[in-house]
Amino acid sequence: MNKRNKYCFGLGTVGRDMFYTLESMYLLTYLTEVRHLDDAMLAAVGGLLTVLRILDAFNDPITGILIDNTRSRWGKFKPWMLSGSIVACACLLLMFAPLPAAGLSYVVLFGICYVLWDISFGVDDIAYWSLLPALSTDQAQREKLGAFARICANIGMYIIVVGVIPITGAIGEAVGSEQKAWFILAIAVCVMMLATQLITLVGVQEDRSHYKDEERTTLRDFVRVIFGNDQLLWTTISMILFMVGYSTTTSFGTYFFIYAYGDEDMYSIFAVVLGVSQLTALLLFPKFAAKFSRKKLYSIATILVVVGYIVFFFAPMHMLPIGVAGVLLFIGQAFIQTLMLMFLADTIEYGQWKLGRRNESITFSVQPLINKLGSAIATGVVTVTLIISGINQAADASQVTEQGLLIMKMAMMIFPLIAIVIGYVIYLKKYKIDAKLYQRIIGELTARGDLK
């Protein structure tokens, strides 16, 4: 794998993750803290988001079929990346537009925009990540490429996480409107999304000469790929549980610092500490991967996450113990996210070995499905928690009771901890593609003429 492909692939997701983070982590914050939706409107919009995300998640494998069947002069993936990113940007701008937020008409308009956003971003996401296994079949090369891509993704994410509060605050003061400030931020994020996607579209050179030509994928083939590939199925279940926990915790971030810690400005400082820790972990991932097996790395990462959640739950409202808990959590989560990407990539060759078809896009269509299901459940948990804890109706931290704070901490820390540990146990019991089996698979695929 040449360096051009590595850097152009990885850099392409900086803007994508800025874009996705603004929606996945801060759309509810925007609706509750900027648009000030009451409990009834929040329940309607939050319930709508939860249901639509779950329904649309199951649309992604169909998108994978379409991408797998694409034959164009620009390759399988790039036409979908371009079209998906353009439509998704238009929809995001409508969701953050300073329109009147009242009544059924707003809920309907918001729902339409969200569905179109979800579908179009899913198209882009499936096509983008399907490129990764198409660029190399070597596990070590994939680990380096995946780690670099996750570094770039986390840079994009933390630009938003660290900057969202000070940036919208500064713009809001300049233009005299908090709603307009968020809309301007959304415009800037869309520009970054399209600009970095162009780096991948123009810079990555896909070479499919190593793979034999395959017949077009049918709906029956899709069912066979998903349910016949047992390793893909167990990886998907494990990843969904991890993403439920991860998304729930991160979605509570701003609310924790506003209503529990009592200082919204400390959220950005906390995010800087986490960002540096997570990026350092990702930079070191290839070195750890060369020294330890993936199973051992996953075990170490899970221990860090468990200890982090326990410290976080019992920590007093001081930055030092909260910061230590956050560092443990996000170093562990950085390793798990990268490992999950590697597990998913390796199920492609496993499926080709077992079922006779490669199907990168169908396999990687489970990634947005995982993200959407995780985000849907997190949205539902956060929405219900904000309402029953009294946080949504509170003007500031002084109006939230101790019981309300405990409800938020249970939802933010204990529920995610349980989900992530169950996902880890499923991996231990069911995932069997280690380095020895993978090398056997590659050898047999090469001997069969499926790889060249």
mmCIF file of N, CA and C in Angstrom, residues 6 54 93-94 96 101 109 115 140 159 163 177 200 214 221 248 253 255 304 351-352 372 378 421-422 431 438 452:
data_model
loop_
_atom_site.group_PDB
_atom_site.id
_atom_site.type_symbol
_atom_site.label_atom_id
_atom_site.label_comp_id
_atom_site.label_asym_id
_atom_site.label_seq_id
_atom_site.Cartn_x
_atom_site.Cartn_y
_atom_site.Cartn_z
ATOM 1 N N LYS A 6 -2.619 5.916 1.833
ATOM 2 C CA LYS A 6 -2.758 5.977 3.292
ATOM 3 C C LYS A 6 -3.176 7.372 3.740
ATOM 4 N N ILE A 54 -33.524 3.888 14.002
ATOM 5 C CA ILE A 54 -33.637 2.427 14.018
ATOM 6 C C ILE A 54 -34.130 1.910 12.667
ATOM 7 N N LEU A 93 -27.761 21.458 6.987
ATOM 8 C CA LEU A 93 -28.000 22.905 7.048
ATOM 9 C C LEU A 93 -29.465 23.206 7.350
ATOM 10 N N LEU A 94 -30.370 22.424 6.794
ATOM 11 C CA LEU A 94 -31.795 22.635 7.076
ATOM 12 C C LEU A 94 -32.122 22.312 8.536
ATOM 13 N N PHE A 96 -30.184 22.684 11.115
ATOM 14 C CA PHE A 96 -29.636 23.722 11.992
ATOM 15 C C PHE A 96 -30.056 25.130 11.566
ATOM 16 N N ALA A 101 -39.521 27.005 15.693
ATOM 17 C CA ALA A 101 -39.601 25.647 16.243
ATOM 18 C C ALA A 101 -40.860 25.494 17.078
ATOM 19 N N LEU A 109 -41.173 18.643 9.302
ATOM 20 C CA LEU A 109 -40.056 19.139 8.493
ATOM 21 C C LEU A 109 -38.731 18.597 9.014
ATOM 22 N N VAL A 115 -34.369 12.143 7.977
ATOM 23 C CA VAL A 115 -34.358 10.893 7.207
ATOM 24 C C VAL A 115 -33.430 11.015 6.003
ATOM 25 N N ALA A 140 -1.271 -6.297 8.951
ATOM 26 C CA ALA A 140 -0.441 -5.238 9.534
ATOM 27 C C ALA A 140 -0.672 -3.912 8.816
ATOM 28 N N ILE A 159 -12.154 18.533 17.101
ATOM 29 C CA ILE A 159 -12.282 19.933 16.675
ATOM 30 C C ILE A 159 -13.658 20.453 17.069
ATOM 31 N N GLY A 163 -14.314 22.741 20.326
ATOM 32 C CA GLY A 163 -14.623 24.083 19.845
ATOM 33 C C GLY A 163 -16.068 24.504 19.866
ATOM 34 N N SER A 177 -27.125 36.405 17.887
ATOM 35 C CA SER A 177 -28.112 35.319 17.894
ATOM 36 C C SER A 177 -27.407 33.979 18.061
ATOM 37 N N THR A 200 -9.868 12.432 -0.563
ATOM 38 C CA THR A 200 -9.995 10.988 -0.812
ATOM 39 C C THR A 200 -10.431 10.707 -2.243
ATOM 40 N N GLU A 214 -16.655 -10.494 -9.880
ATOM 41 C CA GLU A 214 -17.760 -11.268 -9.321
ATOM 42 C C GLU A 214 -19.069 -10.868 -9.971
ATOM 43 N N ASP A 221 -28.364 -12.975 -2.116
ATOM 44 C CA ASP A 221 -26.936 -12.981 -1.773
ATOM 45 C C ASP A 221 -26.683 -12.157 -0.514
ATOM 46 N N THR A 248 -23.973 6.876 24.232
ATOM 47 C CA THR A 248 -24.740 7.373 25.375
ATOM 48 C C THR A 248 -23.875 8.263 26.259
ATOM 49 N N GLY A 253 -22.261 14.574 27.516
ATOM 50 C CA GLY A 253 -21.111 15.395 27.895
ATOM 51 C C GLY A 253 -21.440 16.815 28.311
ATOM 52 N N TYR A 255 -24.327 18.187 29.008
ATOM 53 C CA TYR A 255 -25.285 18.225 30.123
ATOM 54 C C TYR A 255 -24.581 17.971 31.457
ATOM 55 N N LEU A 304 -9.488 -0.924 31.109
ATOM 56 C CA LEU A 304 -9.359 0.532 31.234
ATOM 57 C C LEU A 304 -10.727 1.206 31.248
ATOM 58 N N GLY A 351 -15.683 -14.222 4.969
ATOM 59 C CA GLY A 351 -16.906 -14.464 4.207
ATOM 60 C C GLY A 351 -16.614 -14.955 2.802
ATOM 61 N N GLN A 352 -15.577 -14.383 2.173
ATOM 62 C CA GLN A 352 -15.189 -14.826 0.830
ATOM 63 C C GLN A 352 -14.709 -16.280 0.869
ATOM 64 N N LYS A 372 -25.898 3.905 13.724
ATOM 65 C CA LYS A 372 -27.265 4.427 13.821
ATOM 66 C C LYS A 372 -28.046 3.772 14.956
ATOM 67 N N ALA A 378 -28.985 5.657 22.195
ATOM 68 C CA ALA A 378 -28.441 6.744 23.017
ATOM 69 C C ALA A 378 -29.381 7.940 23.037
ATOM 70 N N VAL A 421 -19.385 -4.120 28.467
ATOM 71 C CA VAL A 421 -18.883 -5.388 29.022
ATOM 72 C C VAL A 421 -19.580 -6.582 28.360
ATOM 73 N N ILE A 422 -20.880 -6.488 28.129
ATOM 74 C CA ILE A 422 -21.593 -7.582 27.444
ATOM 75 C C ILE A 422 -21.037 -7.775 26.031
ATOM 76 N N TYR A 431 -15.865 -14.766 18.672
ATOM 77 C CA TYR A 431 -14.987 -14.334 17.572
ATOM 78 C C TYR A 431 -13.757 -15.237 17.504
ATOM 79 N N TYR A 438 -6.433 -16.282 9.942
ATOM 80 C CA TYR A 438 -6.478 -15.315 8.840
ATOM 81 C C TYR A 438 -5.444 -15.660 7.769
ATOM 82 N N LYS A 452 -5.212 -12.570 -6.036
ATOM 83 C CA LYS A 452 -4.107 -12.710 -6.991
ATOM 84 C C LYS A 452 -2.819 -12.165 -6.403
#
